[in-house]
Amino acid sequence: DIWGYVAPDGTEYAILGTRTSTKIYSLVDPTAPVLVESIPGPASAWRDMKDWNDHIYVTTDQDGTTEGLVIIDMTLAPATVTATKWQPFIDFTDANNDNITGQLETCHNIYIDENGIAYLAGCGGIGRGGVIMLDLNQDPKNPVVLGIENEDYAHDAYVRGDTLYASEINTPGHLSIYDVSDKTNPIRLATEETSFSFCHNTWISDDGNYAFTTDELANAFVDSYDISDMNDIKRLD
């Protein structure tokens, strides 16, 4: 994946996930990007990254990878860029009294909302691979686990306000929508199977009334859904 980060001084950076590293480029001159740092990692086809409070958070997903959550400190960039690995053993009991445990080694995706809450999707070996919710505000290098949505494997996660949109790709693949106002007790509000039953990712319209999904299969569609009534979701096209 790729991401953009803007430093406090206005400098723009491009963050690139490559097969064997996370690369950070300064775009002071956008026509001539300058490589500031290359942070090596185990070979993987999947790296995803988002930023919060002058830190970049990177997930890696591949059998055998054990990076956990890579946290890149940009506070002194471009002179100094450092990276640490957050690899806790997660031991969490959810609202259903289910104990969810496992070493954080690999996750497929990350999203960070407007409040500095990170959502790790598809973390291997931790419950069903749903969405782990982290508070990044207390200590940027030592997140706090707030809760875990443990209904189904999530390939991707998008959040706005207190609503989580999880792309649960496993057959039959579907979009699930959760109320996460109480992070310790996510509540599934609706589930909708997508047209090719292999939901890869989801985004919603600015007014929150429409969801757009893709299925990760050849010749599949971009689906649009009216989600204004969670009890009666309608595929529009």
Short mmCIF file of C-alpha atoms in Angstrom, two decimals:
data_model
loop_
_atom_site.label_atom_id
_atom_site.label_comp_id
_atom_site.label_asym_id
_atom_site.label_seq_id
_atom_site.Cartn_x
_atom_site.Cartn_y
_atom_site.Cartn_z
CA ASP A 1 0.00 0.00 0.00
CA ILE A 2 0.98 3.67 -0.08
CA TRP A 3 0.21 6.57 2.23
CA GLY A 4 0.94 10.28 2.60
CA TYR A 5 2.19 12.02 5.73
CA VAL A 6 2.46 15.78 6.32
CA ALA A 7 4.98 16.90 8.96
CA PRO A 8 4.28 19.84 11.32
CA ASP A 9 6.52 22.05 9.17
CA GLY A 10 4.38 21.27 6.12
CA THR A 11 6.81 18.86 4.46
CA GLU A 12 4.98 16.11 2.61
CA TYR A 13 6.25 12.55 2.66
CA ALA A 14 5.29 9.49 0.62
CA ILE A 15 5.22 6.21 2.55
CA LEU A 16 5.58 3.14 0.32
CA GLY A 17 5.13 -0.46 1.34
CA THR A 18 7.44 -2.63 -0.76
CA ARG A 19 7.97 -6.36 -0.72
CA THR A 20 10.92 -6.14 1.68
CA SER A 21 10.71 -2.71 3.30
CA THR A 22 8.79 0.45 4.16
CA LYS A 23 10.30 3.39 2.26
CA ILE A 24 9.88 7.04 3.23
CA TYR A 25 10.38 9.72 0.58
CA SER A 26 10.55 13.46 1.10
CA LEU A 27 8.47 15.40 -1.42
CA VAL A 28 10.02 18.82 -0.79
CA ASP A 29 10.51 18.74 -4.57
CA PRO A 30 7.69 16.52 -5.85
CA THR A 31 9.46 16.12 -9.19
CA ALA A 32 12.50 14.64 -7.44
CA PRO A 33 11.49 12.53 -4.41
CA VAL A 34 14.33 11.92 -1.95
CA LEU A 35 14.59 8.63 -0.07
CA VAL A 36 14.84 9.55 3.62
CA GLU A 37 14.72 6.07 5.14
CA SER A 38 14.16 2.46 4.15
CA ILE A 39 13.03 0.23 7.01
CA PRO A 40 13.66 -3.42 6.16
CA GLY A 41 11.24 -6.19 6.94
CA PRO A 42 10.50 -9.81 6.06
CA ALA A 43 9.40 -10.51 2.51
CA SER A 44 5.66 -9.98 2.11
CA ALA A 45 3.16 -9.16 -0.61
CA TRP A 46 1.15 -7.05 1.85
CA ARG A 47 2.17 -3.95 3.79
CA ASP A 48 -0.34 -1.35 4.91
CA MET A 49 0.29 1.94 6.73
CA LYS A 50 -1.46 4.92 8.31
CA ASP A 51 -0.23 7.86 10.39
CA TRP A 52 -1.17 9.49 13.69
CA ASN A 53 0.55 12.13 15.80
CA ASP A 54 3.80 12.13 13.75
CA HIS A 55 4.12 8.34 13.81
CA ILE A 56 3.57 5.87 10.97
CA TYR A 57 1.97 2.52 11.85
CA VAL A 58 2.70 -0.40 9.50
CA THR A 59 1.20 -3.89 9.30
CA THR A 60 2.65 -6.85 7.41
CA ASP A 61 0.75 -9.98 6.38
CA GLN A 62 2.45 -13.14 5.15
CA ASP A 63 2.83 -16.66 6.50
CA GLY A 64 5.92 -16.64 8.68
CA THR A 65 6.15 -12.87 9.19
CA THR A 66 6.45 -11.75 12.80
CA GLU A 67 6.79 -7.97 12.65
CA GLY A 68 3.73 -7.20 14.75
CA LEU A 69 2.92 -3.49 14.41
CA VAL A 70 5.90 -1.46 13.15
CA ILE A 71 5.88 2.06 14.60
CA ILE A 72 7.96 4.67 12.75
CA ASP A 73 8.81 7.84 14.65
CA MET A 74 8.76 10.88 12.33
CA THR A 75 9.08 13.56 15.02
CA LEU A 76 12.71 14.32 14.07
CA ALA A 77 12.42 13.67 10.32
CA PRO A 78 14.13 14.02 7.98
CA ALA A 79 17.32 14.07 10.07
CA THR A 80 16.34 11.06 12.16
CA VAL A 81 13.73 8.39 11.49
CA THR A 82 13.50 5.43 13.88
CA ALA A 83 11.33 2.32 13.96
CA THR A 84 10.23 -0.04 16.72
CA LYS A 85 8.13 -3.19 16.72
CA TRP A 86 5.08 -3.57 18.95
CA GLN A 87 4.58 -7.30 19.45
CA PRO A 88 2.44 -7.82 22.57
CA PHE A 89 0.80 -11.01 23.71
CA ILE A 90 -2.85 -10.04 23.61
CA ASP A 91 -5.07 -11.49 26.33
CA PHE A 92 -8.53 -9.94 26.16
CA THR A 93 -11.94 -11.04 27.42
CA ASP A 94 -14.79 -9.58 25.36
CA ALA A 95 -18.36 -8.75 26.30
CA ASN A 96 -19.43 -12.31 25.48
CA ASN A 97 -16.89 -13.54 28.05
CA ASP A 98 -14.83 -15.07 25.24
CA ASN A 99 -11.11 -15.05 26.00
CA ILE A 100 -9.14 -13.93 22.92
CA THR A 101 -5.40 -14.53 23.12
CA GLY A 102 -2.43 -14.59 20.79
CA GLN A 103 0.90 -13.03 19.89
CA LEU A 104 0.59 -10.01 17.59
CA GLU A 105 2.81 -11.01 14.68
CA THR A 106 0.95 -10.38 11.44
CA CYS A 107 -2.08 -8.29 10.39
CA HIS A 108 -3.54 -7.72 6.95
CA ASN A 109 -4.62 -4.11 7.27
CA ILE A 110 -4.76 -1.01 9.46
CA TYR A 111 -7.09 1.97 9.66
CA ILE A 112 -6.79 4.93 12.05
CA ASP A 113 -9.86 7.07 12.69
CA GLU A 114 -10.16 10.78 13.42
CA ASN A 115 -9.80 10.17 17.17
CA GLY A 116 -6.50 8.28 17.08
CA ILE A 117 -8.04 4.85 17.43
CA ALA A 118 -6.30 2.22 15.29
CA TYR A 119 -8.15 -0.76 13.88
CA LEU A 120 -6.04 -3.80 13.01
CA ALA A 121 -7.79 -6.16 10.61
CA GLY A 122 -7.07 -9.82 9.98
CA CYS A 123 -4.40 -10.44 12.62
CA GLY A 124 -3.29 -14.06 12.39
CA GLY A 125 -3.72 -16.34 15.37
CA ILE A 126 -5.79 -13.91 17.45
CA GLY A 127 -9.40 -15.01 17.72
CA ARG A 128 -11.21 -15.19 14.41
CA GLY A 129 -9.02 -12.47 12.88
CA GLY A 130 -11.60 -9.73 13.34
CA VAL A 131 -10.68 -6.15 14.27
CA ILE A 132 -8.42 -5.19 17.18
CA MET A 133 -9.01 -1.64 18.44
CA LEU A 134 -6.07 0.34 19.88
CA ASP A 135 -5.76 3.74 21.55
CA LEU A 136 -2.68 5.53 20.14
CA ASN A 137 -3.09 8.70 22.20
CA GLN A 138 -1.64 7.70 25.56
CA ASP A 139 1.76 6.54 24.27
CA PRO A 140 2.37 6.46 20.50
CA LYS A 141 4.87 3.61 20.85
CA ASN A 142 2.83 1.51 23.26
CA PRO A 143 -0.82 1.34 22.15
CA VAL A 144 -3.56 0.29 24.55
CA VAL A 145 -5.96 -2.50 23.51
CA LEU A 146 -9.50 -1.16 23.90
CA GLY A 147 -11.48 -4.03 22.46
CA ILE A 148 -11.73 -6.75 19.81
CA GLU A 149 -14.47 -7.37 17.26
CA ASN A 150 -14.31 -11.15 17.02
CA GLU A 151 -17.26 -12.13 14.80
CA ASP A 152 -15.42 -13.00 11.57
CA TYR A 153 -12.14 -12.55 9.71
CA ALA A 154 -11.85 -8.94 8.50
CA HIS A 155 -9.82 -8.33 5.35
CA ASP A 156 -10.20 -4.56 5.63
CA ALA A 157 -11.68 -2.06 8.08
CA TYR A 158 -12.99 1.47 7.70
CA VAL A 159 -14.38 3.56 10.55
CA ARG A 160 -16.23 6.84 10.81
CA GLY A 161 -17.48 8.10 14.14
CA ASP A 162 -18.63 5.09 16.13
CA THR A 163 -19.35 2.87 13.13
CA LEU A 164 -17.01 0.15 11.84
CA TYR A 165 -17.36 -1.17 8.30
CA ALA A 166 -15.62 -4.56 8.13
CA SER A 167 -14.97 -6.29 4.80
CA GLU A 168 -15.32 -9.92 5.83
CA ILE A 169 -13.96 -11.67 2.77
CA ASN A 170 -14.45 -15.31 3.78
CA THR A 171 -17.05 -17.23 1.80
CA PRO A 172 -19.68 -16.01 1.58
CA GLY A 173 -17.88 -12.67 1.67
CA HIS A 174 -19.91 -9.80 3.06
CA LEU A 175 -19.87 -6.30 4.48
CA SER A 176 -20.61 -6.15 8.19
CA ILE A 177 -21.41 -2.92 10.01
CA TYR A 178 -20.74 -2.57 13.75
CA ASP A 179 -21.53 -0.08 16.46
CA VAL A 180 -18.20 0.42 18.25
CA SER A 181 -19.23 3.27 20.55
CA ASP A 182 -18.33 0.85 23.35
CA LYS A 183 -15.04 -0.64 22.17
CA THR A 184 -15.31 -3.44 24.73
CA ASN A 185 -18.65 -4.52 23.27
CA PRO A 186 -18.89 -4.16 19.46
CA ILE A 187 -22.45 -4.75 18.24
CA ARG A 188 -23.10 -6.03 14.73
CA LEU A 189 -25.81 -3.85 13.20
CA ALA A 190 -26.06 -5.39 9.73
CA THR A 191 -24.48 -7.84 7.30
CA GLU A 192 -24.81 -7.76 3.52
CA GLU A 193 -23.36 -10.33 1.12
CA THR A 194 -21.65 -8.63 -1.81
CA SER A 195 -22.35 -9.48 -5.44
CA PHE A 196 -19.35 -11.81 -5.90
CA SER A 197 -19.39 -12.99 -2.24
CA PHE A 198 -15.74 -11.97 -1.65
CA CYS A 199 -15.81 -8.53 -0.07
CA HIS A 200 -12.34 -6.97 -0.26
CA ASN A 201 -12.82 -3.38 0.90
CA THR A 202 -15.47 -0.79 1.77
CA TRP A 203 -15.81 3.00 1.85
CA ILE A 204 -18.85 5.14 2.53
CA SER A 205 -20.18 8.37 1.08
CA ASP A 206 -19.67 11.68 2.84
CA ASP A 207 -23.25 11.71 4.11
CA GLY A 208 -22.95 8.13 5.40
CA ASN A 209 -25.96 6.89 3.46
CA TYR A 210 -24.13 4.81 0.85
CA ALA A 211 -21.44 2.13 0.98
CA PHE A 212 -19.17 1.13 -1.88
CA THR A 213 -17.47 -2.27 -1.96
CA THR A 214 -15.25 -4.33 -4.23
CA ASP A 215 -14.90 -8.10 -4.46
CA GLU A 216 -11.38 -9.47 -4.95
CA LEU A 217 -12.21 -11.73 -7.89
CA ALA A 218 -11.73 -11.44 -11.62
CA ASN A 219 -14.46 -9.47 -13.41
CA ALA A 220 -16.13 -8.51 -10.14
CA PHE A 221 -17.92 -5.20 -9.63
CA VAL A 222 -17.79 -2.09 -7.56
CA ASP A 223 -21.08 -2.42 -5.64
CA SER A 224 -23.07 0.50 -4.28
CA TYR A 225 -25.49 0.07 -1.38
CA ASP A 226 -28.06 2.23 0.33
CA ILE A 227 -27.24 1.74 4.04
CA SER A 228 -29.44 4.54 5.39
CA ASP A 229 -31.67 1.86 6.96
CA MET A 230 -29.48 -0.82 8.56
CA ASN A 231 -32.49 -3.13 8.70
CA ASP A 232 -33.08 -2.89 4.97
CA ILE A 233 -29.81 -2.50 3.05
CA LYS A 234 -30.38 -2.24 -0.72
CA ARG A 235 -27.86 -2.90 -3.48
CA LEU A 236 -28.31 -0.06 -5.95
CA ASP A 237 -25.92 -0.99 -8.75
#
